[in-house]
PDB file of C-alpha atoms and ligand atoms in Angstrom:
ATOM      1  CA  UNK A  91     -72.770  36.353  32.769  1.00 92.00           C
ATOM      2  CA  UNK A  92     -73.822  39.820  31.069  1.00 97.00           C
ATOM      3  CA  UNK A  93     -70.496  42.168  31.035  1.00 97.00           C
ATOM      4  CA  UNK A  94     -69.919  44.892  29.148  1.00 98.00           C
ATOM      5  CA  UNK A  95     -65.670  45.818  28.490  1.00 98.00           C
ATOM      6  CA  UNK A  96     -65.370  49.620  28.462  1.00 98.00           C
ATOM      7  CA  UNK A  97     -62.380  51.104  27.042  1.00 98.00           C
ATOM      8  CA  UNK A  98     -60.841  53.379  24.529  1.00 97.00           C
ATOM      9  CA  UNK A  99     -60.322  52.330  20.840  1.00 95.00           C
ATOM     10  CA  UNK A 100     -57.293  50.098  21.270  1.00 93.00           C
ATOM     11  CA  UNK A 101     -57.625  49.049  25.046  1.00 96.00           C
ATOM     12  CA  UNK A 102     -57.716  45.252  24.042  1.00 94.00           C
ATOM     13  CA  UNK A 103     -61.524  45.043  24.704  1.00 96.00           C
ATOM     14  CA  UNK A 104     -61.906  42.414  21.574  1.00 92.00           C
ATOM     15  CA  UNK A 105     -58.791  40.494  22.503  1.00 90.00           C
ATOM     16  CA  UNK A 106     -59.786  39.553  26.046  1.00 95.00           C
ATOM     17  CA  UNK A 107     -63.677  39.247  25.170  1.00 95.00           C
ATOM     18  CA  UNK A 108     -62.417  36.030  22.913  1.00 91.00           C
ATOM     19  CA  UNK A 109     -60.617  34.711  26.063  1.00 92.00           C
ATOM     20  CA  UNK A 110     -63.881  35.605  27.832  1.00 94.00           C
ATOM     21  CA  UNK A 111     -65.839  33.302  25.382  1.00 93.00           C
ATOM     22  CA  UNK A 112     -64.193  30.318  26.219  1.00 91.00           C
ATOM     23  CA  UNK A 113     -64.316  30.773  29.933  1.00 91.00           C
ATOM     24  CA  UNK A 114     -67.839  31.354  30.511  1.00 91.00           C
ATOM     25  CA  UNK A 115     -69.278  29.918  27.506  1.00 92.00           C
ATOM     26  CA  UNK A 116     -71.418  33.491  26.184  1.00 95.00           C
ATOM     27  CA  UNK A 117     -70.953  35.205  23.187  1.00 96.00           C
ATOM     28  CA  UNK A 118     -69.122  38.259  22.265  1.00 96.00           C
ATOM     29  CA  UNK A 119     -70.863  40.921  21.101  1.00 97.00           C
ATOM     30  CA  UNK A 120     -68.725  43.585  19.450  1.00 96.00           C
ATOM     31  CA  UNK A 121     -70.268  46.023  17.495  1.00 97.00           C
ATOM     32  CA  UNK A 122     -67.568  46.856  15.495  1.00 95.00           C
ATOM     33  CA  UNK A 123     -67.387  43.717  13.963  1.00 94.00           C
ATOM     34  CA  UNK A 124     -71.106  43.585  13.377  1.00 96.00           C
ATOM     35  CA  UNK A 125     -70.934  46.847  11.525  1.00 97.00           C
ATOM     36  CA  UNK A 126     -67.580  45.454   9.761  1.00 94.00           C
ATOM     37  CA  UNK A 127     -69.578  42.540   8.223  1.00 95.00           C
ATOM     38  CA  UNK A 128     -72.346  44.494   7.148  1.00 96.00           C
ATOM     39  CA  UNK A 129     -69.908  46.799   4.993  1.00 96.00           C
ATOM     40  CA  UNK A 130     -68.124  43.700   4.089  1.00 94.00           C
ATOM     41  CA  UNK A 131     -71.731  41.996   2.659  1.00 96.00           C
ATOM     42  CA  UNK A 132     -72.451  45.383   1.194  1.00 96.00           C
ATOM     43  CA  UNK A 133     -75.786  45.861   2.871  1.00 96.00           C
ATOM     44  CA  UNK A 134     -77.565  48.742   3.345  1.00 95.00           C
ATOM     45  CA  UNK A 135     -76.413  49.350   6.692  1.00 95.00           C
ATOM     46  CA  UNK A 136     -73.165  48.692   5.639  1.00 96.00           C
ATOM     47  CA  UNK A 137     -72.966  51.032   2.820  1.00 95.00           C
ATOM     48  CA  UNK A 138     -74.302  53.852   5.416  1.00 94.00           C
ATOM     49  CA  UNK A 139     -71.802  53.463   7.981  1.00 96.00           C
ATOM     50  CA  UNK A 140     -68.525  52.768   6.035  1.00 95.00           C
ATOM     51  CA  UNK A 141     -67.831  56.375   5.632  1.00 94.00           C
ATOM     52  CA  UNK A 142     -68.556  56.997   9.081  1.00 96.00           C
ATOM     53  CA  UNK A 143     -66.164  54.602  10.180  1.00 95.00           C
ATOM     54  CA  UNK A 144     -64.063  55.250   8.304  1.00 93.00           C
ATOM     55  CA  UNK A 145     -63.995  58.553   9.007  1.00 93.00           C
ATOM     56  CA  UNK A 146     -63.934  57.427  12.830  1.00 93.00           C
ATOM     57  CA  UNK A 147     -66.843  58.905  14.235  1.00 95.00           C
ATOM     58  CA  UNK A 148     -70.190  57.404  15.234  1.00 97.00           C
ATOM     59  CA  UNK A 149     -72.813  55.453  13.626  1.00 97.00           C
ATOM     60  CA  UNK A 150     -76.008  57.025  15.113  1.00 97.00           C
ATOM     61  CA  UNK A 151     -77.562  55.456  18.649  1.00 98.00           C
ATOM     62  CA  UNK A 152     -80.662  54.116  16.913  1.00 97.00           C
ATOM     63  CA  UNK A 153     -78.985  52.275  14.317  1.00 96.00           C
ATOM     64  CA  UNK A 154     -76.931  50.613  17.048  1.00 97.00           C
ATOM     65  CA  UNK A 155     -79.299  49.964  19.319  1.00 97.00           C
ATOM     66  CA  UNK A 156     -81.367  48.863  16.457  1.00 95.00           C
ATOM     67  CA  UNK A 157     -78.706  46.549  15.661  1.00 96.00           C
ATOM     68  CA  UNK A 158     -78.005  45.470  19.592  1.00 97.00           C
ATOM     69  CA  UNK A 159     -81.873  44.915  20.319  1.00 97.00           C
ATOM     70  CA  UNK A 160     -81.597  41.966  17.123  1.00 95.00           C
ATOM     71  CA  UNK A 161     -78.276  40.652  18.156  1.00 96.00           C
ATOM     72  CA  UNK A 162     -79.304  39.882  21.741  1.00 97.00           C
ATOM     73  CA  UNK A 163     -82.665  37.983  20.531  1.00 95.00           C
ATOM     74  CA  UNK A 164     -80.372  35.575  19.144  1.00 96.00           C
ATOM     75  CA  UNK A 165     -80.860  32.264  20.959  1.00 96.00           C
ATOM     76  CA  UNK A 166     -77.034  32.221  21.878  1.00 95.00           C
ATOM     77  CA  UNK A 167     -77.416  35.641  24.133  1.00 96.00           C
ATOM     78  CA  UNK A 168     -80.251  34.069  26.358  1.00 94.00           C
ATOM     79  CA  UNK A 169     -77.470  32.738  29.008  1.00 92.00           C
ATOM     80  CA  UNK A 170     -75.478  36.034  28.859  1.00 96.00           C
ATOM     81  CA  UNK A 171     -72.929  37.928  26.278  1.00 97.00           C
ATOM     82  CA  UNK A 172     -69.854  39.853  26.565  1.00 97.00           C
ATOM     83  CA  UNK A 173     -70.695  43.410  24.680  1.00 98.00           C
ATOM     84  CA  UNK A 174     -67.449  44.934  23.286  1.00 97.00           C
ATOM     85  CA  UNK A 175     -67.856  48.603  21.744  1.00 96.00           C
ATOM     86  CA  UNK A 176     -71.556  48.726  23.022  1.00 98.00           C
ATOM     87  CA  UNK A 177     -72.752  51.030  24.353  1.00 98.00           C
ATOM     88  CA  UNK A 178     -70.859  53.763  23.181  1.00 98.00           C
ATOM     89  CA  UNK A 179     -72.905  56.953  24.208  1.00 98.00           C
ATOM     90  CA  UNK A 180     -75.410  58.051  27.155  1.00 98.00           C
ATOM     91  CA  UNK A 181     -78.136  57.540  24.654  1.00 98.00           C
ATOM     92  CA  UNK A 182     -76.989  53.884  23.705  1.00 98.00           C
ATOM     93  CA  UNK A 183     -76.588  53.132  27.724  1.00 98.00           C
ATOM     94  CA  UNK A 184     -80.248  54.124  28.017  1.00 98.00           C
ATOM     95  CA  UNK A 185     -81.671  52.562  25.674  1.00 98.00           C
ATOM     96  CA  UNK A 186     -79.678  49.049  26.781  1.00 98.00           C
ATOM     97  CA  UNK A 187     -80.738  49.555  29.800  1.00 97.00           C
ATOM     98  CA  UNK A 188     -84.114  50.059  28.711  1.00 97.00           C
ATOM     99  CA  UNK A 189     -83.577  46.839  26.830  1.00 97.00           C
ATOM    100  CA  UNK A 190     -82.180  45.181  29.354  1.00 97.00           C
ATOM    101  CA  UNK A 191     -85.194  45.742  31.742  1.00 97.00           C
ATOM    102  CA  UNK A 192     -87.677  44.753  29.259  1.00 95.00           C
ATOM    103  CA  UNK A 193     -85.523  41.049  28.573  1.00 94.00           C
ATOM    104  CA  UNK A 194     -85.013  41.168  32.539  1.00 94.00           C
ATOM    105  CA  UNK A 195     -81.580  40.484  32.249  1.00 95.00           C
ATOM    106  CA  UNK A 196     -79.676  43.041  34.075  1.00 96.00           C
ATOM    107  CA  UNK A 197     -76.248  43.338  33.753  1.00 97.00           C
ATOM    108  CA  UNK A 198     -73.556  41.865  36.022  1.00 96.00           C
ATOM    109  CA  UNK A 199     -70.305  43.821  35.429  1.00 96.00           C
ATOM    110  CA  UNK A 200     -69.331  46.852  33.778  1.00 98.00           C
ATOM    111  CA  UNK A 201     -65.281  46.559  33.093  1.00 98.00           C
ATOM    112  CA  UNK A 202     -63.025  49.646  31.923  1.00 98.00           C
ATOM    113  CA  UNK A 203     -59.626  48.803  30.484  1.00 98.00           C
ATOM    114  CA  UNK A 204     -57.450  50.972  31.561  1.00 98.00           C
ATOM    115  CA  UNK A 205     -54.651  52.169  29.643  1.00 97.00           C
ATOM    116  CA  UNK A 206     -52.564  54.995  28.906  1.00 95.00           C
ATOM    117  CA  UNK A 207     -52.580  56.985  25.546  1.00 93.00           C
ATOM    118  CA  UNK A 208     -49.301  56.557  24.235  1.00 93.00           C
ATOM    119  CA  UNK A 209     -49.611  52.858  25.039  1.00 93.00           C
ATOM    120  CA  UNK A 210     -52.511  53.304  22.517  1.00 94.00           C
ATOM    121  CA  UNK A 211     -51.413  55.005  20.215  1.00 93.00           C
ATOM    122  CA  UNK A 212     -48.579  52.587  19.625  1.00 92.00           C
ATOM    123  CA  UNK A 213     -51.434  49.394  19.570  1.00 92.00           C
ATOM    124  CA  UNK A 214     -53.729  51.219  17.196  1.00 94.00           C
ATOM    125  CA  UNK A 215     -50.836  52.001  14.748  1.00 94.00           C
ATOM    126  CA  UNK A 216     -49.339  48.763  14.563  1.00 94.00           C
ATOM    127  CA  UNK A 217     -52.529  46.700  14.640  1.00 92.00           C
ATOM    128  CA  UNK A 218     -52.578  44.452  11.865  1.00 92.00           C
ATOM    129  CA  UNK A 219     -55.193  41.808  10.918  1.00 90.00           C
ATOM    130  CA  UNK A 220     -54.442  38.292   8.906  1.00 88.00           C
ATOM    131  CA  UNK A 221     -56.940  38.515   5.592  1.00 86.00           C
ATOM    132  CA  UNK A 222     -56.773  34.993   5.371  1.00 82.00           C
ATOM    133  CA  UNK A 223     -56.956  33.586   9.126  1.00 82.00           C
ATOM    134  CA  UNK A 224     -58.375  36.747  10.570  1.00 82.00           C
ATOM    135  CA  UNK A 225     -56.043  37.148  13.523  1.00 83.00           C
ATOM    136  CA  UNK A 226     -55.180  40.203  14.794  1.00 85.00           C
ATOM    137  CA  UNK A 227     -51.043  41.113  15.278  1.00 87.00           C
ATOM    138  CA  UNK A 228     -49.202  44.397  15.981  1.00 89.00           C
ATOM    139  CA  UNK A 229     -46.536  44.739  14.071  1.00 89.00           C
ATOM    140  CA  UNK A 230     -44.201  46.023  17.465  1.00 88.00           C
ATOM    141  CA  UNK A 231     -45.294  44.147  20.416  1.00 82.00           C
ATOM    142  CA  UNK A 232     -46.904  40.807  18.703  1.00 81.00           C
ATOM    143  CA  UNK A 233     -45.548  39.983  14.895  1.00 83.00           C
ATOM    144  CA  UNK A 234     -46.719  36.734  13.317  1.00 81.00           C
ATOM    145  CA  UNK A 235     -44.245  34.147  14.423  1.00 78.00           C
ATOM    146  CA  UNK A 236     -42.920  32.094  11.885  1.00 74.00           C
ATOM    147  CA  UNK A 237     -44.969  29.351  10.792  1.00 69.00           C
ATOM    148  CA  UNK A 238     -47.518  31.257  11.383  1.00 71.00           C
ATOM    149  CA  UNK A 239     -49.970  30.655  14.490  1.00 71.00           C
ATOM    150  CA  UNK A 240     -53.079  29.787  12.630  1.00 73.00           C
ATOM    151  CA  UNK A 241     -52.759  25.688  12.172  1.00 70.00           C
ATOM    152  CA  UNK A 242     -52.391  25.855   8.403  1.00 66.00           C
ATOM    153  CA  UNK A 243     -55.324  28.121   7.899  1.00 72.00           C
ATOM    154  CA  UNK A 244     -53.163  30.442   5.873  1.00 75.00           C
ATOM    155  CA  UNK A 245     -49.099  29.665   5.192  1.00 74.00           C
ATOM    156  CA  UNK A 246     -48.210  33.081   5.230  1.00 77.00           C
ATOM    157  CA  UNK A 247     -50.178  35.534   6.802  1.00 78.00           C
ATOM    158  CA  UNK A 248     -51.494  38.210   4.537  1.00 85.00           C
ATOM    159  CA  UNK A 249     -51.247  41.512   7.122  1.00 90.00           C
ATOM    160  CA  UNK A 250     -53.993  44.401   6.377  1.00 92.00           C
ATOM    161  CA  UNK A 251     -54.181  47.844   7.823  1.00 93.00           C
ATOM    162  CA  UNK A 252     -57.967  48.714   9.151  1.00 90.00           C
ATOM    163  CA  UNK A 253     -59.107  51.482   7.370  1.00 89.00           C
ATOM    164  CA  UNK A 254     -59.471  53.291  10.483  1.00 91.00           C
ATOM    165  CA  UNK A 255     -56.484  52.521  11.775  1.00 93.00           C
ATOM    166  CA  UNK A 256     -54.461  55.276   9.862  1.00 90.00           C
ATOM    167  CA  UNK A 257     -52.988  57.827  12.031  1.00 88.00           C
ATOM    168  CA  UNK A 258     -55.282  60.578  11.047  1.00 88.00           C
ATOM    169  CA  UNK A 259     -58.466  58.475  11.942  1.00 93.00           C
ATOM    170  CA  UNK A 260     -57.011  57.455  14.537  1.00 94.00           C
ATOM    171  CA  UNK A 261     -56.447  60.968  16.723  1.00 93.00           C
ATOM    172  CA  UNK A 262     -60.593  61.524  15.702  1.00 94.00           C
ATOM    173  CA  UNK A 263     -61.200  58.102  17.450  1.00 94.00           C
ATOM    174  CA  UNK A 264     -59.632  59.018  20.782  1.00 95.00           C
ATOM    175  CA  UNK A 265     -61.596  62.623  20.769  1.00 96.00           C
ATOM    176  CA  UNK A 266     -64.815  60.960  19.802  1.00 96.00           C
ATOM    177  CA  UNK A 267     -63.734  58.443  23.231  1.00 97.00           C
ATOM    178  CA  UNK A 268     -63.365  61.105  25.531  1.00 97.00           C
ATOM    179  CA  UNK A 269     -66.140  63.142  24.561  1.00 98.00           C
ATOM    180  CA  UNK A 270     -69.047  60.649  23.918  1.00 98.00           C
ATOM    181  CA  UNK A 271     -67.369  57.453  26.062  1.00 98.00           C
ATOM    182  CA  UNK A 272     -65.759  57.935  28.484  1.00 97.00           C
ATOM    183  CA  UNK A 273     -68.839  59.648  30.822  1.00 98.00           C
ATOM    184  CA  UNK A 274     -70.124  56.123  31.062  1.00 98.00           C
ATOM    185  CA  UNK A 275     -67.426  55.689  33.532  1.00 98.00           C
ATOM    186  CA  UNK A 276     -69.249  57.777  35.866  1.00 98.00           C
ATOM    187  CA  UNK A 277     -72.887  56.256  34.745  1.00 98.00           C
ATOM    188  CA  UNK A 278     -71.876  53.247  35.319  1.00 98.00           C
ATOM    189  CA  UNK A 279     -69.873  53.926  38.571  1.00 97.00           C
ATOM    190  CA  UNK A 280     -72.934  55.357  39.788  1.00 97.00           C
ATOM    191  CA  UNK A 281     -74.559  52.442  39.973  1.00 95.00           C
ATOM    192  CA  UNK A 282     -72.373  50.438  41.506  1.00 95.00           C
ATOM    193  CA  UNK A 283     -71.620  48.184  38.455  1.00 96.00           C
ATOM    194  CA  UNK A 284     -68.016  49.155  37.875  1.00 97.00           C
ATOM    195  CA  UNK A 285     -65.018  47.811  38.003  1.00 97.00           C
ATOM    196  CA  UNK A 286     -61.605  49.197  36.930  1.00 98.00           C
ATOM    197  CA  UNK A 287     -58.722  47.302  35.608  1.00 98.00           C
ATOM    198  CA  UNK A 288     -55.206  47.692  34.406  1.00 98.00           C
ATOM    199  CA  UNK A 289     -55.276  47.030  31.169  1.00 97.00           C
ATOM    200  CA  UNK A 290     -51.270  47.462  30.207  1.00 96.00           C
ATOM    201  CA  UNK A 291     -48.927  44.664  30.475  1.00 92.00           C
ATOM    202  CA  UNK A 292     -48.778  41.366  28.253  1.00 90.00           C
ATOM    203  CA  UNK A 293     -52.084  39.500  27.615  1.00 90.00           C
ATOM    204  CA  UNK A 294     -52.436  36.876  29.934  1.00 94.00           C
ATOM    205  CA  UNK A 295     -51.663  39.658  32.480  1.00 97.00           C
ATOM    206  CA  UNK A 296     -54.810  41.556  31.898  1.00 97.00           C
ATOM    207  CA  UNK A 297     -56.830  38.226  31.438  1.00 97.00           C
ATOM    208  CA  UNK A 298     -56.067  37.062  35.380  1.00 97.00           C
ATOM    209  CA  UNK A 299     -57.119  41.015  36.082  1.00 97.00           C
ATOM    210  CA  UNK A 300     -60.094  40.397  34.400  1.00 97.00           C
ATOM    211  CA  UNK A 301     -61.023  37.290  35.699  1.00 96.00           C
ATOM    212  CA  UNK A 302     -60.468  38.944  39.050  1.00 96.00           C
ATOM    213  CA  UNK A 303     -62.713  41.905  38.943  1.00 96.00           C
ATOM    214  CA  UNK A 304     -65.359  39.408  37.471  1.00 95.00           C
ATOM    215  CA  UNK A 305     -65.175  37.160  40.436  1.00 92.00           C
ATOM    216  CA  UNK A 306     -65.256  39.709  42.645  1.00 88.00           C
ATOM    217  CA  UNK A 307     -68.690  41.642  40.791  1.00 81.00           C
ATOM    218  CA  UNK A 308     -70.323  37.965  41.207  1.00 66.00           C
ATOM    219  CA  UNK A 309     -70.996  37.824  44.975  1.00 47.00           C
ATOM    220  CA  UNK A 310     -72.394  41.429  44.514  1.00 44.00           C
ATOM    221  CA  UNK A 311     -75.591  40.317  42.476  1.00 45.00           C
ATOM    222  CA  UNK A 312     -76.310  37.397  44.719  1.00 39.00           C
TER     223      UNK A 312
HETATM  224  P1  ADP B1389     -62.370  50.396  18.268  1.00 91.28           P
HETATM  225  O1  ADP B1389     -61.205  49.502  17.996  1.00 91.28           O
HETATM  226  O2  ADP B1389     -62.144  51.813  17.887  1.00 91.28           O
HETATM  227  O3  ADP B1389     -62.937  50.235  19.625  1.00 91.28           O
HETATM  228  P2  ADP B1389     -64.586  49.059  16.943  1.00 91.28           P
HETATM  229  O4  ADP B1389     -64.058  47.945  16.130  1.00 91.28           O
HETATM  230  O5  ADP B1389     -65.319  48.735  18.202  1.00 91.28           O
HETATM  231  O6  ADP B1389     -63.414  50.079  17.203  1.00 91.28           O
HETATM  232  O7  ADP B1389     -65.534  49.996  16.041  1.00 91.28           O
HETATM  233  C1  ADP B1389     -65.099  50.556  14.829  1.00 91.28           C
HETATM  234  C2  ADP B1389     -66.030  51.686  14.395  1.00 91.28           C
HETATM  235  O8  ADP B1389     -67.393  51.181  14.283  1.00 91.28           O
HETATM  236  C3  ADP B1389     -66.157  52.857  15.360  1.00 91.28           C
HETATM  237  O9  ADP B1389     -65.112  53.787  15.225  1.00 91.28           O
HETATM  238  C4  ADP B1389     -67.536  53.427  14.952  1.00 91.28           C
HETATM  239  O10 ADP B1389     -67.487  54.148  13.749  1.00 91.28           O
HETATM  240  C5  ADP B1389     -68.341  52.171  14.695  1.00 91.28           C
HETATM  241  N1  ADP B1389     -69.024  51.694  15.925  1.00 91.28           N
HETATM  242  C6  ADP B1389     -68.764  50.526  16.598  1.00 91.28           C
HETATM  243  N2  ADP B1389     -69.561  50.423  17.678  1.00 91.28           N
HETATM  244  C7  ADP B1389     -70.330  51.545  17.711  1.00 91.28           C
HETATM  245  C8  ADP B1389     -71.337  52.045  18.575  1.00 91.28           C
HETATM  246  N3  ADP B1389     -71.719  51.362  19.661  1.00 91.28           N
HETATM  247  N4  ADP B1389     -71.895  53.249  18.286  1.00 91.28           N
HETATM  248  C9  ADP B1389     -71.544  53.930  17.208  1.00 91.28           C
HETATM  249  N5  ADP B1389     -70.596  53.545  16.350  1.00 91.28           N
HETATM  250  C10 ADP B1389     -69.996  52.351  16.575  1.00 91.28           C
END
């Protein structure tokens, strides 16, 4: 299965590509957290695009696609991958599909995660990530329950902010969406590959959506 989850920053595209990991057995392939560990090794890709992050605009299409040609050579991408946060711009769609041709592994389903902006607003500022266990909370709709969820991996969770999850960065985020993201909608309706969801309501809600408008993009490729 080769998916990509389209959505605005904050439309739950990481949480339901981990649920997607388990259920068809591909990996996830968020960008985001690519470029997060590279700042967090202190590489020389991460040292470029902290700011830029941070900042919440884009990291340039050839690093990513530099970075998304590597990632999906890995061994574990050869039966399929869920790409969350990829591709990002008309230039990055492009040059996956460019990519895409050359592996001949076309893509099954394009899926946008609907979801309305206050609704994000309200996920982006109370998102809140364990340091220790690395799960993600929100401090209104999903607080760490007490013990915490995590098995003994941490006793109490340890709750950090991302850095681009302050409320100025934030507002940049959502322009940079509409303007640079959101026309893949259209370039990817065009060709037949997408498929709309309703991304609001409580997890497991959105999963069986999701799960949905995957079965029903299978039959479509066959
Ligand atoms: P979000 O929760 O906003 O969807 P991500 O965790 O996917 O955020 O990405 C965080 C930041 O990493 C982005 O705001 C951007 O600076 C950078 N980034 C991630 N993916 C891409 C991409 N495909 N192209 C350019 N920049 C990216």
């Amino acid at each position: 299965m080769r998916i990509v989850l389209l959505g605005a920053p904050g439309s739950g595209k990481g949480t339901q590509a981990q649920r997607l990991i388990v259920r068809h057995g591909v990996p996830q392939v968020s960008t985001g957290d690519l470029l997060r560990a590279a700042v967090a090794a202190g590489t020389e890709l991460g040292r470029r695009a902290k700011a830029t992050m941070d900042a919440g605009k884009l990291v340039d299409d050839e690093t990513m696609l530099g970075i998304i040609r590597a990632r999906l050579a890995a061994p574990d991408a050869a039966r399929g991958f869920i790409l969350d946060g990829f591709p990002r711009t008309r230039v990055q769609a492009d040059g996956l599909d460019a990519l895409l041709a050359e592996l001949a592994q076309p893509l099954d389903a394009v899926v946008l995660l609907d979801v309305d902006r206050e609704q994000l607003l309200r996920r982006l500022t109370g998102r809140r990530t364990c340091r220790s266990c690395g799960r993600v909370f929100n401090v209104y709709s999903a607080p760490p329950s007490v013990p915490p969820p995590c098995n003994g991996q941490c006793t109490t969770p340890d709750l950090f902010q991302r850095p681009d999850d302050s409320e100025a960065t934030i507002g940049k985020r959502l322009e940079v969406y509409a303007a640079a993201t959101e026309p893949l909608v259209e370039y990817y309706g065009a060709r037949g590959l997408l498929r709309t969801i309703d991304a609001e309501g409580d997890i497991d809600t959105v999963a069986a959506r999701l799960d949905a408008a995957l079965d029903a993009a299978r039959p479509a490729r066959s």
